[in-house]
Amino acid sequence: MRGQVSRKTILAFIGPSVIALAVIGIAPLLYAVWTSLHFYNLTKLRQVRFIGLENYQTVLTDAAFWQAMGRTFLLLATSLPLQLALGLGIALVLHRPGLTLVKTLTRLSLVLPMATTYAVVGLLGQVMFNQQFGVVNQLLGQNINWIGNASNAFAMIVFWDVWQWTPFVALVLLAGLTMVPGEVEEAARLETSNWWTILRHVQLPFLMPGLVAVLILRTADTLKLFDMVFTLTRGGPGNSTEMISLLIQRVGFRVFDQGLASAQAVILLIITIVLARLYIRVFYKEV
Amino acid sequence: MNRTRRSLAIELALLALVILVCVFPFYWMVTTSLKTQVVAMQSPPAWIFTPTLDNYRQALFVDGVSRTLLNSLIIAVSTTALAVVLGVPAAFALARFEFRGKKDLWFWFITNRMISPIVLALPFFLIARHFGMLDKHITLILIYLTFNLPIVIWIVTDQFRGIPYDLDEAARMEGASQFTIMRKICLPLAMPGVAVSAIFSFIFSWNELMFGLILTRSEARTAPAMAVSFMEGYNLPYGKIMATSTLIVIPVLIFALIASKQLVRGLTMGAVK
Amino acid sequence: MKLRILACTTALAASAATGAMAEWSLKEAAAPYAGTTVDVIFLTRPGYDAIKAMLPAFEEETGIKVNITDHPYENALGEQVRDFVAGGDLDIALIDLVWIGNFAENEWILPLEEVQAKFPDIVDPALDMDDFFPLVLNAFGGWNGKIYGLPFDNYSGLLFYNRCMLEEAGFDGPPETWQELKDVYGPALTKDGKYAFALQSKRNETQSADSFARMLWPFGGSFLDADFRSNLLSPESQAGLQFRQELMAYMPDGIVAWDHAETVNAFAQGDVAMITEWSSFYTTMVDPATSRVADCVGVAPEPAGPAGRKPALGGFSLAVASQADEAEQAAAYLFIQWATSAANAREYLERGGVPARQSAYADPALAERFRFIPALVESWQEGVPEFRPRFAEWPEITEIVQEFGTRMMMGEISIEDGAREIGTRMEAVLERAGYYSGDKPLAQ
């Protein structure tokens, strides 16, 4: 019996948000699909014409697109393990008893990177990693060319991504750790003092949901990543840090080829949805 | 005893390192914002110098950063309010009612959170252009719903589901409508979740750059878009850029610190099920 | 239509004549448009600061309000394109010379004559179009035989050199040719953490204009041949690009990430002996507040290559936007005319701008204060207007050049392969635009 309500009531509750998201979410997407089937350059609006799947053909065979996609996943594959390892370490330390005041302070400081405007992170990166007057080189006692060297620039992007999102991982995992019932953990500690055993057999089950959420959100956010890279390197030098969102932005608003960019965006959307469905189906209990 | 003390010391050192790494960039941002151009470009960088507020004066009163901060505030508050008003009933329905296609609907709501903004920015720009809605606050308020509504729905659905059914069943016996049940009985209990989702919405909206960059030019320009606009290849006014960054980041940091307990709860709510 | 314009021009000539007799004044001409606001995008560069400082006088005199929004160069094209396609509120277009084909073909801007014919009373009889350097006027403001914009923020590439460093190494003057710069000055000046040269090459317009094109032309190369096919694989173009690669031995690391700011700063800090930069940086380099080498700055025209001296050419004109309403168009024209006028050129120069008025540089005393003047005037005598092609396809092509130009410098792709890549992609863009089918005249 519970939960059975009239269709009218349901519509009244979900209607507004469905309509809102349809208007601002779906309508533009349909429009993007329409655009992607046309030659549609903002500076050549008089020549707009239907060209079928030509834009898709271009995207599918364009090395630059797949390189940017590969680069984006390389970033995920590099920074996510670091975030998990560091985040887990921090969570485990915070979970230990004692040093309450310092731990409260740590938890507060962990909130800061997450809340920071992503664009500002990139600007800060420019200032701190500058070869001549950057504080990072000063502290390292090195003269490293961060921004002008392909692999160093990529490493710098990884650094800032790890800086900003390790706290998120740490706090989520810490929350998981606190869900472990006290008596279970104590009993386990009486049996073994090996932290790895405890982690593996006692704590991990409670960490799983958090880990899954981290995986989903970090994947989505890496595919979305734009602001920080845009302000830090703009995809350079060369295209060594050009992530997928930067590439599409460049094609759409610098080359002004909205048709091609829309095709790229549609393909990115498909990849995102497939991944999200996969993750959620595999890991998530639904509503 | 000795061993415990040593491990405590190590623990303390580790925590201090974490705090330092988290906080140092902000220290550097603020100190750079107090440097003159010459000092900011000095090599090696200076740790001790005579501070000046000139960058702030310049940014706020000459370059008009103050107006963009106001724009950001207007937009972030409005879109958050709208997301809560629209999202809470939907969340209630998803948590309480049974209907066909519910799973897919929930999934569709959540997927919006995953979509890269550039996917929407392209067509949204063309549509906004068509309706003469470029460079208007309302445009950003609406498009920010694409990531704020999913957050609200996600977190608040969870929160509603945590509230026992007996409460609303008792109310229904007395003939209360579903709307009354939501408003009078469940919503007060779900307030923490609503607050958390509102905080998230606000922070995400305040921090957003790409839509602000593409959909505004002057009237509705947001603060992050303004900060980026100082990056002219001709000179690098790092002091001014850092002053603007500080002005953007400090309010949201204070806000996040005050709400840090709820923030962590929100993370776990959205994440740990 | 033609007849009407003709009639209007006659009317214009007549009114200009009577106007001159009746003592044309800005105040009176602007009276019908007092209270009008005109919107324009500015950059944060010296020439714009100069006009901003002078603006109150204009606003007071005319009652016209100029509403300026600052944007960095790299965003300025996008901002304007988005505004124009949306029928936004910009009344004046700020046009880099490589954007003019685009703006003109889309009819986002009005030809100057059309505005003047429409509003004969606001044309200053002292406008004197012949006073502009012809090269600059045609390249910055002209497209397809029509003048659209008046040159406002004007650049020529110049060689700035650190006289003290050069003297110390035994040179009594700057290099005459690029070859000399690389073979003689390069090894002698690159030592102890200092470098002989720096070429700003960041992956944005800087890569195309300041780095790639700069090395192409002096060696006899070019982007396109007479049939609009890629000329980048010609021996001359290849020689230029190869030269750039070799010259990197005498440049700091990571030059592919350097924009103007980094380059000028390195010169101003005394870390680099020579740079080729736009004229407008002179002020930064000789101001002791921003430069440690203020007393050592020497200025010369850019070195010559086998094909002669082909200095970089760049700069901006202002034009009236067609989307503006009548009053805004008139007010916009008045502002443009005032900002680029011969009468204001001197003050503009003294405040850090670089006017394109020949008369402004006539006073020999000025060359003592602004030591870049002789080299600038010489560079503007003749030059290559299509230094970068100015057609509507440039925004697409420059992105290709930027990507592969930087990757060449980083050694990720060979000069030849990179040039071939650029060529293929460039031709695809031109093909689609209709140049090869004869739909579009071969104008650049």
PDB file of N, CA and C in Angstrom, chain A residues 220-274:
ATOM      1  N   ALA A 220      33.706  11.292 -13.626  1.00  0.00           N
ATOM      2  CA  ALA A 220      32.882  12.337 -14.229  1.00  0.00           C
ATOM      3  C   ALA A 220      33.606  13.667 -14.199  1.00  0.00           C
ATOM      4  N   ASP A 221      34.205  14.003 -13.039  1.00  0.00           N
ATOM      5  CA  ASP A 221      34.839  15.314 -12.917  1.00  0.00           C
ATOM      6  C   ASP A 221      36.081  15.440 -13.793  1.00  0.00           C
ATOM      7  N   THR A 222      36.773  14.338 -14.023  1.00  0.00           N
ATOM      8  CA  THR A 222      37.944  14.418 -14.903  1.00  0.00           C
ATOM      9  C   THR A 222      37.506  14.642 -16.346  1.00  0.00           C
ATOM     10  N   LEU A 223      36.420  13.964 -16.753  1.00  0.00           N
ATOM     11  CA  LEU A 223      35.905  14.208 -18.100  1.00  0.00           C
ATOM     12  C   LEU A 223      35.434  15.649 -18.244  1.00  0.00           C
ATOM     13  N   LYS A 224      34.977  16.252 -17.141  1.00  0.00           N
ATOM     14  CA  LYS A 224      34.489  17.627 -17.161  1.00  0.00           C
ATOM     15  C   LYS A 224      35.607  18.649 -17.023  1.00  0.00           C
ATOM     16  N   LEU A 225      36.769  18.189 -16.569  1.00  0.00           N
ATOM     17  CA  LEU A 225      37.831  19.114 -16.162  1.00  0.00           C
ATOM     18  C   LEU A 225      38.128  20.180 -17.225  1.00  0.00           C
ATOM     19  N   PHE A 226      37.981  21.401 -16.844  1.00  0.00           N
ATOM     20  CA  PHE A 226      38.247  22.498 -17.768  1.00  0.00           C
ATOM     21  C   PHE A 226      38.934  23.668 -17.070  1.00  0.00           C
ATOM     22  N   ASP A 227      38.277  24.204 -16.054  1.00  0.00           N
ATOM     23  CA  ASP A 227      38.678  25.477 -15.454  1.00  0.00           C
ATOM     24  C   ASP A 227      40.151  25.524 -15.062  1.00  0.00           C
ATOM     25  N   MET A 228      40.575  24.530 -14.276  1.00  0.00           N
ATOM     26  CA  MET A 228      41.923  24.587 -13.717  1.00  0.00           C
ATOM     27  C   MET A 228      42.981  24.517 -14.823  1.00  0.00           C
ATOM     28  N   VAL A 229      42.775  23.635 -15.775  1.00  0.00           N
ATOM     29  CA  VAL A 229      43.747  23.492 -16.861  1.00  0.00           C
ATOM     30  C   VAL A 229      43.716  24.736 -17.755  1.00  0.00           C
ATOM     31  N   PHE A 230      42.530  25.255 -17.966  1.00  0.00           N
ATOM     32  CA  PHE A 230      42.388  26.441 -18.811  1.00  0.00           C
ATOM     33  C   PHE A 230      43.189  27.601 -18.231  1.00  0.00           C
ATOM     34  N   THR A 231      43.111  27.814 -16.932  1.00  0.00           N
ATOM     35  CA  THR A 231      43.829  28.945 -16.358  1.00  0.00           C
ATOM     36  C   THR A 231      45.308  28.634 -16.137  1.00  0.00           C
ATOM     37  N   LEU A 232      45.656  27.364 -16.032  1.00  0.00           N
ATOM     38  CA  LEU A 232      47.046  27.028 -15.730  1.00  0.00           C
ATOM     39  C   LEU A 232      47.902  26.915 -16.994  1.00  0.00           C
ATOM     40  N   THR A 233      47.471  26.113 -17.949  1.00  0.00           N
ATOM     41  CA  THR A 233      48.306  25.900 -19.142  1.00  0.00           C
ATOM     42  C   THR A 233      47.575  26.145 -20.448  1.00  0.00           C
ATOM     43  N   ARG A 234      46.252  26.257 -20.393  1.00  0.00           N
ATOM     44  CA  ARG A 234      45.437  26.362 -21.604  1.00  0.00           C
ATOM     45  C   ARG A 234      45.679  25.190 -22.546  1.00  0.00           C
ATOM     46  N   GLY A 235      46.105  24.078 -22.012  1.00  0.00           N
ATOM     47  CA  GLY A 235      46.311  22.904 -22.856  1.00  0.00           C
ATOM     48  C   GLY A 235      47.748  22.749 -23.326  1.00  0.00           C
ATOM     49  N   GLY A 236      48.575  23.747 -23.082  1.00  0.00           N
ATOM     50  CA  GLY A 236      49.930  23.732 -23.595  1.00  0.00           C
ATOM     51  C   GLY A 236      50.913  23.107 -22.622  1.00  0.00           C
ATOM     52  N   PRO A 237      52.188  23.071 -22.934  1.00  0.00           N
ATOM     53  CA  PRO A 237      52.741  23.494 -24.229  1.00  0.00           C
ATOM     54  C   PRO A 237      52.417  22.465 -25.320  1.00  0.00           C
ATOM     55  N   GLY A 238      52.407  22.914 -26.563  1.00  0.00           N
ATOM     56  CA  GLY A 238      51.907  22.043 -27.626  1.00  0.00           C
ATOM     57  C   GLY A 238      50.478  21.680 -27.281  1.00  0.00           C
ATOM     58  N   ASN A 239      50.167  20.395 -27.266  1.00  0.00           N
ATOM     59  CA  ASN A 239      48.862  20.031 -26.710  1.00  0.00           C
ATOM     60  C   ASN A 239      49.005  18.993 -25.605  1.00  0.00           C
ATOM     61  N   SER A 240      50.117  19.138 -24.863  1.00  0.00           N
ATOM     62  CA  SER A 240      50.443  18.114 -23.875  1.00  0.00           C
ATOM     63  C   SER A 240      49.474  18.077 -22.700  1.00  0.00           C
ATOM     64  N   THR A 241      48.715  19.125 -22.449  1.00  0.00           N
ATOM     65  CA  THR A 241      47.743  19.075 -21.349  1.00  0.00           C
ATOM     66  C   THR A 241      46.338  19.392 -21.846  1.00  0.00           C
ATOM     67  N   GLU A 242      46.128  19.215 -23.149  1.00  0.00           N
ATOM     68  CA  GLU A 242      44.803  19.530 -23.682  1.00  0.00           C
ATOM     69  C   GLU A 242      43.831  18.398 -23.400  1.00  0.00           C
ATOM     70  N   MET A 243      42.998  18.596 -22.391  1.00  0.00           N
ATOM     71  CA  MET A 243      42.008  17.596 -22.025  1.00  0.00           C
ATOM     72  C   MET A 243      40.809  17.732 -22.974  1.00  0.00           C
ATOM     73  N   ILE A 244      39.934  16.757 -22.905  1.00  0.00           N
ATOM     74  CA  ILE A 244      38.853  16.689 -23.883  1.00  0.00           C
ATOM     75  C   ILE A 244      37.950  17.934 -23.854  1.00  0.00           C
ATOM     76  N   SER A 245      37.648  18.433 -22.655  1.00  0.00           N
ATOM     77  CA  SER A 245      36.770  19.602 -22.581  1.00  0.00           C
ATOM     78  C   SER A 245      37.450  20.840 -23.170  1.00  0.00           C
ATOM     79  N   LEU A 246      38.759  20.930 -23.000  1.00  0.00           N
ATOM     80  CA  LEU A 246      39.481  22.068 -23.566  1.00  0.00           C
ATOM     81  C   LEU A 246      39.475  22.009 -25.080  1.00  0.00           C
ATOM     82  N   LEU A 247      39.649  20.806 -25.596  1.00  0.00           N
ATOM     83  CA  LEU A 247      39.657  20.651 -27.051  1.00  0.00           C
ATOM     84  C   LEU A 247      38.315  21.084 -27.637  1.00  0.00           C
ATOM     85  N   ILE A 248      37.238  20.626 -27.028  1.00  0.00           N
ATOM     86  CA  ILE A 248      35.916  20.957 -27.574  1.00  0.00           C
ATOM     87  C   ILE A 248      35.663  22.465 -27.476  1.00  0.00           C
ATOM     88  N   GLN A 249      36.063  23.036 -26.352  1.00  0.00           N
ATOM     89  CA  GLN A 249      35.894  24.480 -26.200  1.00  0.00           C
ATOM     90  C   GLN A 249      36.674  25.221 -27.282  1.00  0.00           C
ATOM     91  N   ARG A 250      37.860  24.729 -27.581  1.00  0.00           N
ATOM     92  CA  ARG A 250      38.701  25.386 -28.582  1.00  0.00           C
ATOM     93  C   ARG A 250      38.060  25.306 -29.969  1.00  0.00           C
ATOM     94  N   VAL A 251      37.579  24.133 -30.307  1.00  0.00           N
ATOM     95  CA  VAL A 251      36.962  23.977 -31.628  1.00  0.00           C
ATOM     96  C   VAL A 251      35.681  24.812 -31.719  1.00  0.00           C
ATOM     97  N   GLY A 252      34.901  24.823 -30.656  1.00  0.00           N
ATOM     98  CA  GLY A 252      33.614  25.509 -30.697  1.00  0.00           C
ATOM     99  C   GLY A 252      33.719  27.022 -30.617  1.00  0.00           C
ATOM    100  N   PHE A 253      34.643  27.525 -29.819  1.00  0.00           N
ATOM    101  CA  PHE A 253      34.665  28.960 -29.569  1.00  0.00           C
ATOM    102  C   PHE A 253      35.938  29.670 -30.002  1.00  0.00           C
ATOM    103  N   ARG A 254      36.885  28.957 -30.541  1.00  0.00           N
ATOM    104  CA  ARG A 254      38.064  29.624 -31.091  1.00  0.00           C
ATOM    105  C   ARG A 254      38.174  29.377 -32.596  1.00  0.00           C
ATOM    106  N   VAL A 255      37.862  28.134 -32.999  1.00  0.00           N
ATOM    107  CA  VAL A 255      37.763  27.869 -34.435  1.00  0.00           C
ATOM    108  C   VAL A 255      36.352  28.239 -34.900  1.00  0.00           C
ATOM    109  N   PHE A 256      35.424  28.337 -33.960  1.00  0.00           N
ATOM    110  CA  PHE A 256      34.029  28.698 -34.191  1.00  0.00           C
ATOM    111  C   PHE A 256      33.267  27.631 -34.968  1.00  0.00           C
ATOM    112  N   ASP A 257      33.843  26.431 -35.084  1.00  0.00           N
ATOM    113  CA  ASP A 257      33.166  25.349 -35.783  1.00  0.00           C
ATOM    114  C   ASP A 257      32.218  24.640 -34.822  1.00  0.00           C
ATOM    115  N   GLN A 258      31.035  25.199 -34.668  1.00  0.00           N
ATOM    116  CA  GLN A 258      30.084  24.664 -33.703  1.00  0.00           C
ATOM    117  C   GLN A 258      29.574  23.286 -34.138  1.00  0.00           C
ATOM    118  N   GLY A 259      29.520  23.051 -35.426  1.00  0.00           N
ATOM    119  CA  GLY A 259      29.048  21.762 -35.909  1.00  0.00           C
ATOM    120  C   GLY A 259      29.978  20.646 -35.469  1.00  0.00           C
ATOM    121  N   LEU A 260      31.260  20.818 -35.738  1.00  0.00           N
ATOM    122  CA  LEU A 260      32.243  19.810 -35.361  1.00  0.00           C
ATOM    123  C   LEU A 260      32.306  19.657 -33.849  1.00  0.00           C
ATOM    124  N   ALA A 261      32.321  20.793 -33.153  1.00  0.00           N
ATOM    125  CA  ALA A 261      32.388  20.746 -31.692  1.00  0.00           C
ATOM    126  C   ALA A 261      31.171  20.034 -31.126  1.00  0.00           C
ATOM    127  N   SER A 262      30.010  20.258 -31.723  1.00  0.00           N
ATOM    128  CA  SER A 262      28.805  19.577 -31.240  1.00  0.00           C
ATOM    129  C   SER A 262      28.931  18.074 -31.434  1.00  0.00           C
ATOM    130  N   ALA A 263      29.478  17.667 -32.567  1.00  0.00           N
ATOM    131  CA  ALA A 263      29.669  16.237 -32.788  1.00  0.00           C
ATOM    132  C   ALA A 263      30.618  15.673 -31.729  1.00  0.00           C
ATOM    133  N   GLN A 264      31.678  16.418 -31.441  1.00  0.00           N
ATOM    134  CA  GLN A 264      32.606  15.965 -30.385  1.00  0.00           C
ATOM    135  C   GLN A 264      31.885  15.873 -29.051  1.00  0.00           C
ATOM    136  N   ALA A 265      31.060  16.880 -28.781  1.00  0.00           N
ATOM    137  CA  ALA A 265      30.348  16.908 -27.503  1.00  0.00           C
ATOM    138  C   ALA A 265      29.377  15.737 -27.405  1.00  0.00           C
ATOM    139  N   VAL A 266      28.692  15.434 -28.497  1.00  0.00           N
ATOM    140  CA  VAL A 266      27.741  14.327 -28.472  1.00  0.00           C
ATOM    141  C   VAL A 266      28.479  13.015 -28.194  1.00  0.00           C
ATOM    142  N   ILE A 267      29.635  12.847 -28.830  1.00  0.00           N
ATOM    143  CA  ILE A 267      30.398  11.622 -28.590  1.00  0.00           C
ATOM    144  C   ILE A 267      30.884  11.551 -27.146  1.00  0.00           C
ATOM    145  N   LEU A 268      31.332  12.690 -26.630  1.00  0.00           N
ATOM    146  CA  LEU A 268      31.747  12.721 -25.222  1.00  0.00           C
ATOM    147  C   LEU A 268      30.572  12.366 -24.323  1.00  0.00           C
ATOM    148  N   LEU A 269      29.405  12.889 -24.658  1.00  0.00           N
ATOM    149  CA  LEU A 269      28.214  12.607 -23.858  1.00  0.00           C
ATOM    150  C   LEU A 269      27.896  11.114 -23.860  1.00  0.00           C
ATOM    151  N   ILE A 270      27.994  10.520 -25.023  1.00  0.00           N
ATOM    152  CA  ILE A 270      27.714   9.080 -25.109  1.00  0.00           C
ATOM    153  C   ILE A 270      28.692   8.301 -24.233  1.00  0.00           C
ATOM    154  N   ILE A 271      29.969   8.661 -24.326  1.00  0.00           N
ATOM    155  CA  ILE A 271      30.967   7.975 -23.503  1.00  0.00           C
ATOM    156  C   ILE A 271      30.645   8.158 -22.024  1.00  0.00           C
ATOM    157  N   THR A 272      30.273   9.386 -21.636  1.00  0.00           N
ATOM    158  CA  THR A 272      29.953   9.658 -20.244  1.00  0.00           C
ATOM    159  C   THR A 272      28.781   8.817 -19.772  1.00  0.00           C
ATOM    160  N   ILE A 273      27.723   8.781 -20.583  1.00  0.00           N
ATOM    161  CA  ILE A 273      26.523   8.047 -20.164  1.00  0.00           C
ATOM    162  C   ILE A 273      26.803   6.555 -20.060  1.00  0.00           C
ATOM    163  N   VAL A 274      27.527   6.042 -21.030  1.00  0.00           N
ATOM    164  CA  VAL A 274      27.858   4.621 -20.979  1.00  0.00           C
ATOM    165  C   VAL A 274      28.639   4.312 -19.707  1.00  0.00           C
TER     166      VAL A 274
END
